[in-house]
Coordinates of N, CA and C in Angstrom, one line a residue:
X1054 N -11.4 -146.3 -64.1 CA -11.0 -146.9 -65.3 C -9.5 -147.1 -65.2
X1055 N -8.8 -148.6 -65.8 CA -7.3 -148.8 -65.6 C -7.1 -147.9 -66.3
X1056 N -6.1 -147.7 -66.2 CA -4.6 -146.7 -67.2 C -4.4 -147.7 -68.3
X1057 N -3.8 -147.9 -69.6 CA -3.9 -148.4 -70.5 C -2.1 -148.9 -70.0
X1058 N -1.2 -149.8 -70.2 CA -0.4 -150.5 -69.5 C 0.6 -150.1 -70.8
X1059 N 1.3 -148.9 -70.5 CA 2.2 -148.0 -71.4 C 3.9 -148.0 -71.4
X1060 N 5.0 -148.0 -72.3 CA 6.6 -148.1 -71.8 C 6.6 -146.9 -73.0
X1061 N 8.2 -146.4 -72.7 CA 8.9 -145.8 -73.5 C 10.5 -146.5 -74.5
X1062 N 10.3 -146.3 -75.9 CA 11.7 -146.9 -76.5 C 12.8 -146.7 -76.6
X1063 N 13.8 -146.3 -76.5 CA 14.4 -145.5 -77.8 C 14.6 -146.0 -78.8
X1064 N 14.7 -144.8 -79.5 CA 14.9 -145.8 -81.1 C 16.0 -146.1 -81.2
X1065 N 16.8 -145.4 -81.0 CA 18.1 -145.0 -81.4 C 18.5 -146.8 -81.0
X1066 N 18.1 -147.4 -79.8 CA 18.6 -148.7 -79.0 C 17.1 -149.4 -78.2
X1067 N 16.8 -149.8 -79.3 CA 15.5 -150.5 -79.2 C 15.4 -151.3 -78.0
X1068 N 16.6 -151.8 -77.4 CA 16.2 -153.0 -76.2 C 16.4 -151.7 -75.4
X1069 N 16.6 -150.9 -75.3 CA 16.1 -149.9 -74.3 C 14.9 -149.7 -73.8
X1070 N 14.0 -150.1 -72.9 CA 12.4 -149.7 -72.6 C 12.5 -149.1 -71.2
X1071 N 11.1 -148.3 -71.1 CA 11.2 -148.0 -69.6 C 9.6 -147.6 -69.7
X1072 N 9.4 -149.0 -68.5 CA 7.6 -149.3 -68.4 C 7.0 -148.3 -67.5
X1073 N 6.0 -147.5 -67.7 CA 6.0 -146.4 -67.4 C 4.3 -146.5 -66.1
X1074 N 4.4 -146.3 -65.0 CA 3.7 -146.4 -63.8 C 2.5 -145.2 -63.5
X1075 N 1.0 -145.4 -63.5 CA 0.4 -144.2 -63.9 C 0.4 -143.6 -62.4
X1076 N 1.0 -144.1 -61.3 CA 1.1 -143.7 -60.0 C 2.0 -142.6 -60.1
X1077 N 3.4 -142.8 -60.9 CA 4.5 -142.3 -60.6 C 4.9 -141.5 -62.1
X1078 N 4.9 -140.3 -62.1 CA 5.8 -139.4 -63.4 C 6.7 -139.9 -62.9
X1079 N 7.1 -139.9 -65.1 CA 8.1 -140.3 -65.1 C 9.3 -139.3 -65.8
X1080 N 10.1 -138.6 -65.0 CA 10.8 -137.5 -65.1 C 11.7 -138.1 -65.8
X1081 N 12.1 -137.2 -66.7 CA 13.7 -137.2 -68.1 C 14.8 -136.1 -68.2
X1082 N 15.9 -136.6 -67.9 CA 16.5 -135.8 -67.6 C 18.5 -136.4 -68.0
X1083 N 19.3 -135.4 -67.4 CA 21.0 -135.5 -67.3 C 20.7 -136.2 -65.8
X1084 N 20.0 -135.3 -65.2 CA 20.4 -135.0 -63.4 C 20.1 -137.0 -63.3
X1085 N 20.8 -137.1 -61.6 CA 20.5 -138.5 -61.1 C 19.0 -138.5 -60.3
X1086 N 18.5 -137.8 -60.3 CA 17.2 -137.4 -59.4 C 16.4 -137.6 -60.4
X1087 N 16.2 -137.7 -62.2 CA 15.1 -138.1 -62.7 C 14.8 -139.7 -62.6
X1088 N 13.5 -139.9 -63.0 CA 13.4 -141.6 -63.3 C 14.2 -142.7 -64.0
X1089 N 14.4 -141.3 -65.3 CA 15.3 -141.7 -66.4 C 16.2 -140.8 -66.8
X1090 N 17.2 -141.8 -66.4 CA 18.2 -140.9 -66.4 C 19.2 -141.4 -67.3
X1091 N 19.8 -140.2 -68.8 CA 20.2 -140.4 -69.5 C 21.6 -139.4 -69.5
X1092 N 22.5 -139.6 -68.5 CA 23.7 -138.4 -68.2 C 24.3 -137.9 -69.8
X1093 N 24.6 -139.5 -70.3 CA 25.4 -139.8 -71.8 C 25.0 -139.0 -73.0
X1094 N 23.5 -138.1 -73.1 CA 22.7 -138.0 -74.2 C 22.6 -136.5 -74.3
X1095 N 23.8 -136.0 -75.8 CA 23.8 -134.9 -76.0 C 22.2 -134.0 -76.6
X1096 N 22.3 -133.0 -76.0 CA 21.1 -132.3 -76.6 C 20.2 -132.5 -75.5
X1097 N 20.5 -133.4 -74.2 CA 19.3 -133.3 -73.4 C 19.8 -132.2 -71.9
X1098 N 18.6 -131.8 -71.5 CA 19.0 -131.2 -69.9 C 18.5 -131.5 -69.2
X1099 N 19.6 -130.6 -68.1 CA 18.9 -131.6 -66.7 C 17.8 -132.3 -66.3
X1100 N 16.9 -131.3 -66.5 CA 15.3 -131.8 -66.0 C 14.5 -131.3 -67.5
X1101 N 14.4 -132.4 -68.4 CA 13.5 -132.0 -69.8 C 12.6 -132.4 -69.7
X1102 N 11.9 -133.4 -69.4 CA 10.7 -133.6 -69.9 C 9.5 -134.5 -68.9
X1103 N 8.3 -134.5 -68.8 CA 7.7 -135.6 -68.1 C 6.5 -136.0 -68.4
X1104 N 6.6 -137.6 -68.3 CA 5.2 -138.2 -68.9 C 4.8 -139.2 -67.6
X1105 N 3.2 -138.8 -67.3 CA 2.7 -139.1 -66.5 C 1.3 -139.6 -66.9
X1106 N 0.2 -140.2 -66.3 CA -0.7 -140.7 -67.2 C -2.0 -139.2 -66.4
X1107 N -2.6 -138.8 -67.2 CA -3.8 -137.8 -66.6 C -5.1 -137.8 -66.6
X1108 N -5.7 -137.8 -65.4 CA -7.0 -138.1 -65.1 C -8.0 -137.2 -65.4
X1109 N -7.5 -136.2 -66.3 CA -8.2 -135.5 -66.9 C -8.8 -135.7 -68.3
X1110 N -7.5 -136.2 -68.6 CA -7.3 -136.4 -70.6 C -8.1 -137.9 -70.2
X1111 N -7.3 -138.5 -69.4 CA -7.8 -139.8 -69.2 C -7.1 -140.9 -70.4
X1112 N -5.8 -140.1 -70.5 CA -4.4 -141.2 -70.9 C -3.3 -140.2 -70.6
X1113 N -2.0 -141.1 -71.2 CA -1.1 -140.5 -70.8 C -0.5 -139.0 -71.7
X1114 N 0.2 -138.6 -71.0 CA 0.8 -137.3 -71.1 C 2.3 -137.1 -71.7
X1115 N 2.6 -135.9 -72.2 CA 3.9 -135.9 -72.5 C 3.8 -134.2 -72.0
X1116 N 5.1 -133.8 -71.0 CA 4.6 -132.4 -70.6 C 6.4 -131.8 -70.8
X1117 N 7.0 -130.6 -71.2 CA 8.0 -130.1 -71.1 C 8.8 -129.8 -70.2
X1118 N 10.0 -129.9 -69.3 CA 9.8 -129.8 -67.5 C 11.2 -128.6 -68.1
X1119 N 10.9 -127.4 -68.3 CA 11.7 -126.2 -68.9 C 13.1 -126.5 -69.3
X1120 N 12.9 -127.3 -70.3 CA 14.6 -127.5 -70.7 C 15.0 -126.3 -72.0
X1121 N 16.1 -126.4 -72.1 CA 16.4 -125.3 -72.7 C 16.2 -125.7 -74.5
X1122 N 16.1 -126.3 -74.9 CA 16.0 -126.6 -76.2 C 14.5 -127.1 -76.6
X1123 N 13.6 -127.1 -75.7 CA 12.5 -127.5 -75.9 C 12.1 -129.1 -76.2
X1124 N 10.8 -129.5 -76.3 CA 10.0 -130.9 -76.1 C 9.6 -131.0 -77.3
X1125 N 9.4 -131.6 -78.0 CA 8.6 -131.7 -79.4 C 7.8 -132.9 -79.6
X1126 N 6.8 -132.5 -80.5 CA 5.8 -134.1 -80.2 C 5.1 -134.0 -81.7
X1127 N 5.1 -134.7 -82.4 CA 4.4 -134.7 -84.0 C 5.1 -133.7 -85.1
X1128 N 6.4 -132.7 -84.5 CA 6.9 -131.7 -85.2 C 6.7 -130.6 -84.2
X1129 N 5.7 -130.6 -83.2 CA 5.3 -129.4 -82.6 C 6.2 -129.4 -81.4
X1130 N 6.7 -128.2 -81.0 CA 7.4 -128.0 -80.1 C 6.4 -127.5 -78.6
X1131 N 6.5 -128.4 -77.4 CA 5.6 -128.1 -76.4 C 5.3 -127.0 -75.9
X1132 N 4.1 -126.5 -75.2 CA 3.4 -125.2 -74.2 C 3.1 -125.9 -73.3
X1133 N 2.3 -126.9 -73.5 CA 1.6 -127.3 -72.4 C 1.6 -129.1 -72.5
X1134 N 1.2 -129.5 -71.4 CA 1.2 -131.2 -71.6 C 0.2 -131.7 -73.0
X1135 N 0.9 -132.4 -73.8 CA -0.2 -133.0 -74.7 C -0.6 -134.2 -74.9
X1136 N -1.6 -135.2 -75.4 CA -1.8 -136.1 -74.7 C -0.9 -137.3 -75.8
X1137 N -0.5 -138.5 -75.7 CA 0.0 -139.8 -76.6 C -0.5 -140.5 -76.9
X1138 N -0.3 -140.8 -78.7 CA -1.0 -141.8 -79.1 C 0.0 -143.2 -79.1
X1139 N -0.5 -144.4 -79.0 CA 0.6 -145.1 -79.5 C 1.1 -145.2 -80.7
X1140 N 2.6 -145.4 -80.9 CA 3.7 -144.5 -81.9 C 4.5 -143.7 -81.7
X1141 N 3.9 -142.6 -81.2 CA 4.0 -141.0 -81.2 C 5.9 -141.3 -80.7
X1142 N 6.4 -140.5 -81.5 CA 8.1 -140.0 -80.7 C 7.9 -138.9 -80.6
X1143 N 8.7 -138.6 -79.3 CA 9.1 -137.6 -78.3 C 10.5 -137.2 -78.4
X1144 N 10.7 -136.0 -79.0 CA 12.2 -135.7 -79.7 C 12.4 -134.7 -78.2
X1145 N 13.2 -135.4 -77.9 CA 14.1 -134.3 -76.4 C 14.6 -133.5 -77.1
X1146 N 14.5 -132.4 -77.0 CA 15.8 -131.2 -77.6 C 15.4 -130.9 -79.5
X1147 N 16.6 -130.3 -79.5 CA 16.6 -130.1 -80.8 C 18.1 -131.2 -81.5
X1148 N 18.7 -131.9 -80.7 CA 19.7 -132.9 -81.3 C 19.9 -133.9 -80.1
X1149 N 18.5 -133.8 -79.3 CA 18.7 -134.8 -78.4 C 18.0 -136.4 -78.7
X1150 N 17.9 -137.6 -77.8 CA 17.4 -138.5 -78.3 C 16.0 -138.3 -78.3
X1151 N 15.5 -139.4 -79.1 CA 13.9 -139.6 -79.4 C 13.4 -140.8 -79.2
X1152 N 12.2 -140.3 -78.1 CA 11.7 -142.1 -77.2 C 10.3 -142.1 -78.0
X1153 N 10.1 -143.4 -78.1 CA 9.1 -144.1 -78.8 C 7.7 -143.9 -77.9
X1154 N 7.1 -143.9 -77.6 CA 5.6 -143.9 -76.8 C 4.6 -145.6 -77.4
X1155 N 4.9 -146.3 -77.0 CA 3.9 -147.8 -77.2 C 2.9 -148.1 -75.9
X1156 N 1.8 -148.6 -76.7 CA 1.0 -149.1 -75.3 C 1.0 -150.6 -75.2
X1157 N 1.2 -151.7 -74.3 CA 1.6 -152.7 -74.3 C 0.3 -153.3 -73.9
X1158 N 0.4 -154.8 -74.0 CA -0.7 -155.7 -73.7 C -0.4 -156.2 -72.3
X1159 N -1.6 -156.1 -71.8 CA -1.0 -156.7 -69.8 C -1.1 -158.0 -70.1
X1160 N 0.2 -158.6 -69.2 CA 0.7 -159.5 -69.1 C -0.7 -160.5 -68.4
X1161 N -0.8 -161.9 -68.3 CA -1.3 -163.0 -67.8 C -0.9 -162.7 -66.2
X1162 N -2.5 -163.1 -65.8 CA -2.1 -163.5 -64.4 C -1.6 -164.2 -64.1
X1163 N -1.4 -165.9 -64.6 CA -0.8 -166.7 -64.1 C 0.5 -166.6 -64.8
X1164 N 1.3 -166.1 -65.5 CA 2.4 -166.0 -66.0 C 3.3 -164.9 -65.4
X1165 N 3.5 -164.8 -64.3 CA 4.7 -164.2 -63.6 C 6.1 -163.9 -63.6
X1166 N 6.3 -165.3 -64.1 CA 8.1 -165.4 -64.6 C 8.2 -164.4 -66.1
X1167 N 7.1 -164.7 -66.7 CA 6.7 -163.8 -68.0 C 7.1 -162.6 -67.7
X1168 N 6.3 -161.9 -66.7 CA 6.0 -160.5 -65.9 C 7.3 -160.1 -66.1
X1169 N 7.9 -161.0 -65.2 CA 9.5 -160.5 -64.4 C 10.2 -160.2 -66.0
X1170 N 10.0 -161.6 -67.4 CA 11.1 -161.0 -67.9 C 10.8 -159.8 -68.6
X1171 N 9.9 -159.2 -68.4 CA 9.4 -158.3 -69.4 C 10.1 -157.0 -68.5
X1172 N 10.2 -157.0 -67.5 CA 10.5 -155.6 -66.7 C 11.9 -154.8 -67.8
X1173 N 11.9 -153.3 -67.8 CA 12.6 -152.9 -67.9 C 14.2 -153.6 -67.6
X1174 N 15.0 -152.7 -69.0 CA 16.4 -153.8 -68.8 C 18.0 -152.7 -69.0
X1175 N 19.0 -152.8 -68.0 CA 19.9 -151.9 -67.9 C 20.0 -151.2 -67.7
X1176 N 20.6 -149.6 -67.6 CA 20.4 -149.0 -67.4 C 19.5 -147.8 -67.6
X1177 N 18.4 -148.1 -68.5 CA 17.3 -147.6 -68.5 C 16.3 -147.9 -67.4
X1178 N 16.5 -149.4 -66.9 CA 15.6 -150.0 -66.0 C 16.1 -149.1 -64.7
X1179 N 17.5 -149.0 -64.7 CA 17.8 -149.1 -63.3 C 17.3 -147.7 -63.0
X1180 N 17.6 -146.8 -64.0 CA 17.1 -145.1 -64.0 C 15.6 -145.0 -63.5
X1181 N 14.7 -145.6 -64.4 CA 13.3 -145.7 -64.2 C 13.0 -146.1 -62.8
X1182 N 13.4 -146.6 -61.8 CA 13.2 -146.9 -60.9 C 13.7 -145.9 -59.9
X1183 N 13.8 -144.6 -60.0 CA 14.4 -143.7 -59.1 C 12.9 -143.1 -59.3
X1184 N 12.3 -142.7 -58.0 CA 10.9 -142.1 -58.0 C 10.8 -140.4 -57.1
X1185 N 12.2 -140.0 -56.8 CA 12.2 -139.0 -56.2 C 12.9 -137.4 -56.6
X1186 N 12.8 -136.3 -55.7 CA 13.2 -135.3 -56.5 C 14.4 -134.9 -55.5
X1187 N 15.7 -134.4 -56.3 CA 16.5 -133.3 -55.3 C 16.2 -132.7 -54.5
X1188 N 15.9 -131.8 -53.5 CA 15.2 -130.6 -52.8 C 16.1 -130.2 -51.5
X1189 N 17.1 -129.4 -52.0 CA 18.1 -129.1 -50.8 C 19.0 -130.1 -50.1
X1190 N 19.2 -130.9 -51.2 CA 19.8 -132.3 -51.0 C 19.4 -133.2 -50.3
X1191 N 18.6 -133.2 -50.1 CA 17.4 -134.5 -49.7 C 16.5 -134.9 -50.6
X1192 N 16.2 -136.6 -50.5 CA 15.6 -137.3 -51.9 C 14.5 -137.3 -51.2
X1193 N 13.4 -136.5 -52.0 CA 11.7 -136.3 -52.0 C 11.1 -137.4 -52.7
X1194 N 10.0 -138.5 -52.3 CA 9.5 -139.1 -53.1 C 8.5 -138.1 -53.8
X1195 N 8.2 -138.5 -55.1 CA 7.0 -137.6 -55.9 C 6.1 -137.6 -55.0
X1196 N 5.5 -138.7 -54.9 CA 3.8 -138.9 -54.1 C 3.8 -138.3 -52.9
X1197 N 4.9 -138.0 -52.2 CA 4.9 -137.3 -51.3 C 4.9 -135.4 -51.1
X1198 N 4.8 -135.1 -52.5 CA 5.1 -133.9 -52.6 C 3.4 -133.5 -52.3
X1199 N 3.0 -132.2 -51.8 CA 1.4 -131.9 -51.7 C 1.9 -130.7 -52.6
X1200 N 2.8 -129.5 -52.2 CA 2.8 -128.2 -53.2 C 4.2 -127.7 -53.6
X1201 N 4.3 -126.6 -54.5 CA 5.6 -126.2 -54.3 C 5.6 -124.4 -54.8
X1202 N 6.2 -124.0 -53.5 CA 5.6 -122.3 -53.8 C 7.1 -121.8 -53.8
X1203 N 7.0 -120.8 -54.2 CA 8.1 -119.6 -54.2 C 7.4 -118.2 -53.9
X1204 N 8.2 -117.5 -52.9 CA 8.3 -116.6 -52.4 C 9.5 -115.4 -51.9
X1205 N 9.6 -114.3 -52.6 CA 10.7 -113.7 -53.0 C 10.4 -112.8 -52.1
X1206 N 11.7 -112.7 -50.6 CA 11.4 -111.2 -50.1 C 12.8 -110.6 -50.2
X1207 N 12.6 -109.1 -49.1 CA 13.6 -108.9 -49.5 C 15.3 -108.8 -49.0
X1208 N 16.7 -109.1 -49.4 CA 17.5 -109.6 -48.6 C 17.7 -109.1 -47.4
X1209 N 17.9 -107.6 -47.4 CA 18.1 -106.7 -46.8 C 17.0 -105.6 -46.6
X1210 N 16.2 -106.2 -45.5 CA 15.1 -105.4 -45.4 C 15.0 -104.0 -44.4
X1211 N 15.6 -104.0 -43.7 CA 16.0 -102.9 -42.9 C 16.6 -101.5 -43.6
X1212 N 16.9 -101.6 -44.9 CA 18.1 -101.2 -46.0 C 17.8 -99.4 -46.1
X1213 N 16.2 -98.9 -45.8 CA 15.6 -97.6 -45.9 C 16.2 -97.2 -44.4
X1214 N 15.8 -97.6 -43.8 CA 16.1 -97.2 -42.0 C 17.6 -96.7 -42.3
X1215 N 18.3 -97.6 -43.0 CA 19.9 -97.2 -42.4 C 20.2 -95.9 -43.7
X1216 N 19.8 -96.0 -44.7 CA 20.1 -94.8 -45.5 C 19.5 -93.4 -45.2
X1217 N 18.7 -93.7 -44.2 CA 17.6 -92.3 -43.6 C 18.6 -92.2 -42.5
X1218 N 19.0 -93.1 -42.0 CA 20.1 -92.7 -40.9 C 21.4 -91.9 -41.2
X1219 N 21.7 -92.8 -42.4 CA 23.4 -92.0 -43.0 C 22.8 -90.6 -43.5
X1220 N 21.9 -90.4 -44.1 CA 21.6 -89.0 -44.7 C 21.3 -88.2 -43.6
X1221 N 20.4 -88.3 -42.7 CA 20.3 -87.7 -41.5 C 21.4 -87.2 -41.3
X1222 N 22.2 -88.2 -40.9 CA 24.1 -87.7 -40.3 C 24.8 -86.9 -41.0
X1223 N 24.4 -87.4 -42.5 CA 25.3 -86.3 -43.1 C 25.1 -85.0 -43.5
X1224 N 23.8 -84.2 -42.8 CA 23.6 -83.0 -42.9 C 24.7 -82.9 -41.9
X1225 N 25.1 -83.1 -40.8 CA 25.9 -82.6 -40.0 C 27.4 -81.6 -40.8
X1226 N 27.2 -82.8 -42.1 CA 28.6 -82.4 -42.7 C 28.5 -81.3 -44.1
X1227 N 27.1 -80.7 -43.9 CA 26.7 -80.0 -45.3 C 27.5 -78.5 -44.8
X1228 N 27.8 -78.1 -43.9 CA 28.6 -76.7 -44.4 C 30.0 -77.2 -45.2
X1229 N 30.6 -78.7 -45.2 CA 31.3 -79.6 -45.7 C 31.0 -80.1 -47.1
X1230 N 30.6 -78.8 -48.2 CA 30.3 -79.7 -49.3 C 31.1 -81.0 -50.0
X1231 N 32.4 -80.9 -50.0 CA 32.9 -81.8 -50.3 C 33.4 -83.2 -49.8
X1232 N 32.7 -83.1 -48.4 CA 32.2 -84.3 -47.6 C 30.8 -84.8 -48.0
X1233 N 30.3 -83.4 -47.9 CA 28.4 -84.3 -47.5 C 28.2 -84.6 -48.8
X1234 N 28.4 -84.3 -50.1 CA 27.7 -84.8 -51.5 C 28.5 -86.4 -51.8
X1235 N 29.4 -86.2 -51.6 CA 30.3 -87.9 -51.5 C 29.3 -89.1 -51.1
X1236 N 29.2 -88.5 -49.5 CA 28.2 -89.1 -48.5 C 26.7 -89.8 -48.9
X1237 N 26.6 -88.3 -49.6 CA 24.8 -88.6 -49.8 C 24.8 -89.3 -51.1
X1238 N 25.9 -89.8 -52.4 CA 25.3 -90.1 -53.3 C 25.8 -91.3 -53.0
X1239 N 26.9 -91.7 -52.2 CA 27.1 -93.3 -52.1 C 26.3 -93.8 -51.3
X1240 N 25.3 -93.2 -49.9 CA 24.2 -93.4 -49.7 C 23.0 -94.0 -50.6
X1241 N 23.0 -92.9 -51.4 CA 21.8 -93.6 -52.3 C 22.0 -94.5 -53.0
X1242 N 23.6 -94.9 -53.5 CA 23.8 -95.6 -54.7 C 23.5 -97.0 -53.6
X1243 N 23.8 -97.3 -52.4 CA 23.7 -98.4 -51.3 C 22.6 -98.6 -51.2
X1244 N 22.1 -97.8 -50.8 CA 20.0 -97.5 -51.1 C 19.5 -99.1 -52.4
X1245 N 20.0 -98.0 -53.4 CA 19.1 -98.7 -54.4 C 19.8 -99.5 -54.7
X1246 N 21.4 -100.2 -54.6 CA 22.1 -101.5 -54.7 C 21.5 -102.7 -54.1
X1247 N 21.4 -102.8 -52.5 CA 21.0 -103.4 -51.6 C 19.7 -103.6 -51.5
X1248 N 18.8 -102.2 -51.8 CA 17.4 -102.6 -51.6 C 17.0 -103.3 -52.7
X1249 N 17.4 -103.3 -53.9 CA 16.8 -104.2 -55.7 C 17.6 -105.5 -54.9
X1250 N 18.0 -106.1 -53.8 CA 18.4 -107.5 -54.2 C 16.9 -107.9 -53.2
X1251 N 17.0 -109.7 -53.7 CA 15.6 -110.2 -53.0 C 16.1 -111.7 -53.1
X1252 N 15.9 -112.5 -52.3 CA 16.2 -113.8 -52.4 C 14.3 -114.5 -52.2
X1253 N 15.0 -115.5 -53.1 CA 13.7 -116.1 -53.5 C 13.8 -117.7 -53.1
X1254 N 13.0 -117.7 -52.5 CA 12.7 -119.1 -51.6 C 11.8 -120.6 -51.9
X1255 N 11.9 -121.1 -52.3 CA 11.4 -122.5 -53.2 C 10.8 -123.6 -51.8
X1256 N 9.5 -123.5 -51.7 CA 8.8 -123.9 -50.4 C 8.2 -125.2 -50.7
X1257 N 8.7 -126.4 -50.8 CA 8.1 -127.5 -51.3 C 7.3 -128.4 -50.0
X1258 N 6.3 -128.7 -49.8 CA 5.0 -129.1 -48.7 C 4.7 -130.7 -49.0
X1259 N 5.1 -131.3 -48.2 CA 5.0 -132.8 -48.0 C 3.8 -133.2 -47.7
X1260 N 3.0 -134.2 -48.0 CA 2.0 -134.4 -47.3 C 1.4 -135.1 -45.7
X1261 N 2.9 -135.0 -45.1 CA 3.0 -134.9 -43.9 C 3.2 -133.9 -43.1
X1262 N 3.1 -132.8 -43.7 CA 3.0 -131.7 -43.3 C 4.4 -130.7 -43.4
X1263 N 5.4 -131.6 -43.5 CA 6.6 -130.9 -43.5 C 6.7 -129.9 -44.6
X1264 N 8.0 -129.3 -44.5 CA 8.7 -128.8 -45.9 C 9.9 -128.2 -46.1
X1265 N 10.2 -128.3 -46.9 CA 11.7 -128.3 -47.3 C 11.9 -127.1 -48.0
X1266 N 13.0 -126.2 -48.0 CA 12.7 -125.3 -48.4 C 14.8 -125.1 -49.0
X1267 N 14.7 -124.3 -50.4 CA 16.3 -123.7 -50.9 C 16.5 -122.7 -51.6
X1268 N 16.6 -121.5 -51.2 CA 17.1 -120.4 -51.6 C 17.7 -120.4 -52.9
X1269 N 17.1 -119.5 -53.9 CA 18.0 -119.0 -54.8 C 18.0 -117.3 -54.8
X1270 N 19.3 -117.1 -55.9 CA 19.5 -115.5 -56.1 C 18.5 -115.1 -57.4
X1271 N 18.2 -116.6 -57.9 CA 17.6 -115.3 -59.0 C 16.2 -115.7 -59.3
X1272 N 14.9 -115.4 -59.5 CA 13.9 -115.7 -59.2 C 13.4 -116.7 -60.7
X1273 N 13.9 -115.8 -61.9 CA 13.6 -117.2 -62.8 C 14.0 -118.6 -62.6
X1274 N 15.0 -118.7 -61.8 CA 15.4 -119.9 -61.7 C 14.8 -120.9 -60.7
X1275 N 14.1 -120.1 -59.5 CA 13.6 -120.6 -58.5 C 12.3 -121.1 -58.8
X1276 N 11.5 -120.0 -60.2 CA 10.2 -120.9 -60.9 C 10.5 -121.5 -61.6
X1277 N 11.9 -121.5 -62.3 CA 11.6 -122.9 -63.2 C 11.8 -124.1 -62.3
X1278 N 12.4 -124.4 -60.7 CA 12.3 -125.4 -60.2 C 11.0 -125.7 -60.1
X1279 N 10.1 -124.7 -59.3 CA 8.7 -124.4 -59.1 C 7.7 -125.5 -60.3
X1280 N 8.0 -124.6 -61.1 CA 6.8 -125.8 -62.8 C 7.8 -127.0 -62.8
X1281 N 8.8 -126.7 -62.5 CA 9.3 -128.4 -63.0 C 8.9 -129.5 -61.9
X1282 N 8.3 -129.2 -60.7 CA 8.1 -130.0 -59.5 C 6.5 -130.2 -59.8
X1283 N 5.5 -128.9 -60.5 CA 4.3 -129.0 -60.1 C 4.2 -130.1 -60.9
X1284 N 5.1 -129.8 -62.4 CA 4.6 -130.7 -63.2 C 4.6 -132.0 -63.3
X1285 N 5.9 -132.3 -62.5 CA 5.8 -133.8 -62.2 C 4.5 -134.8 -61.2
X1286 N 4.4 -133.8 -61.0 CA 3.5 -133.8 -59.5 C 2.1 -134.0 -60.5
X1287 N 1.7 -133.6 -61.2 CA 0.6 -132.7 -62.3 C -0.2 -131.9 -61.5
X1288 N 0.4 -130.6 -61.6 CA -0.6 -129.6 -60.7 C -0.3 -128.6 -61.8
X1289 N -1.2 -127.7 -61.9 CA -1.2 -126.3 -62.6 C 0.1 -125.4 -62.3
X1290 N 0.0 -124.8 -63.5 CA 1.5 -123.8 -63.6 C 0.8 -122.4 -63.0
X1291 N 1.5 -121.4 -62.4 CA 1.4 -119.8 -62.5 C 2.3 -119.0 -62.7
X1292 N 2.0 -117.6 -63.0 CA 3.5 -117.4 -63.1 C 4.0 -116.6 -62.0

């Protein structure tokens, strides 16, 4: 079954559209790596929002991509992808802009010049036409993404070996109490400083087999790249 032939408005600037491809999510965001990219538009973040069409629902979608002020759709603020009716506004944020959701009539075959003027216009058009994602500073096409995993080990893994070694040693210094207690508690404090760190690794899988991979320090941040890629992608969240 076709996809029903769908754009987004703003209200705020009505000759604003951005015709919306059931091949390609269409990502919303500050960053230059979304589809649509709106740098200018207070109350939005980097990576907010994305509407893609779903072969599940079997129309299109409107899904949250973890922005900090949240997605809202009828008044409701988003959990999960929900589906669009035509009308429906899509409030970015809580004082961000609000795009219109319309489903459009397909254009004539024989009318091409038509086609062309209808395409998306300025720099909404020009944004909509970026189809790929950041990922360690290389531009990922979407369709080419297959997964995207995270995996947190730990930085310093060797970190027990060497604290069994300094404590070992420092019996040498225990008729030395005011050596060896020094010793053994900045041991442990090293212990458990070094061993609680963990770097968490963001493993994104091409369908060519490759993958790209970017370290972060802190693990919530490395899943929220995580759901924000599945989602573009439309694949299931975990946590």
């Amino acid at each position: 079954m076709t996809p029903p032939e769908a754009q987004l408005r703003l209200r705020d600037q009505p000759d604003k559209r951005a015709r919306l491809d059931p091949a390609r999510p269409l990502t919303i965001g500050r960053e230059g790596n979304n589809r649509l990219c709106m740098p200018e538009q207070t109350g939005l973040s980097p990576h907010h929002a994305v509407v893609r069409h779903s072969s599940s629902h079997q129309s299109w979608v409107v899904c949250d991509w973890q922005s900090s002020d949240g997605t809202f759709l009828r008044g409701e603020r988003l959990q999960r992808c929900r589906p669009l009716a035509d009308g429906d506004e899509i409030q970015l944020g809580l004082s961000g802009p609000v795009l219109i959701f319309e489903l459009t009539a397909a254009a004539p075959a024989v009318q091409p010049a038509a086609r062309a003027a209808a395409a998306p216009a300025a720099q909404l058009a020009a944004a909509a036409a970026v189809s790929s994602l950041d990922i360690a500073g290389q531009q990922i096409p979407l369709d080419q993404i297959r997964s995207a995993t995270v995996q947190s080990l730990p930085r310093h893994p060797h970190i027990f070996s060497w604290w069994l070694l300094v404590c070992l040693g420092g019996l040498l210094l225990l008729p030395f109490p005011v050596l060896f207690w020094p010793l053994e508690l900045a041991a442990l404090a090293g212990w458990i400083l070094l061993g609680s760190r963990k770097e968490h690794t963001l493993t994104v899988v091409l369908r060519d087999g490759r993958a790209q991979r970017r370290s972060f320090a802190n693990r919530l941040t490395a899943l929220s790249h995580r759901n924000g890629i599945r989602k573009a992608i439309g694949q299931s969240l975990e946590v």
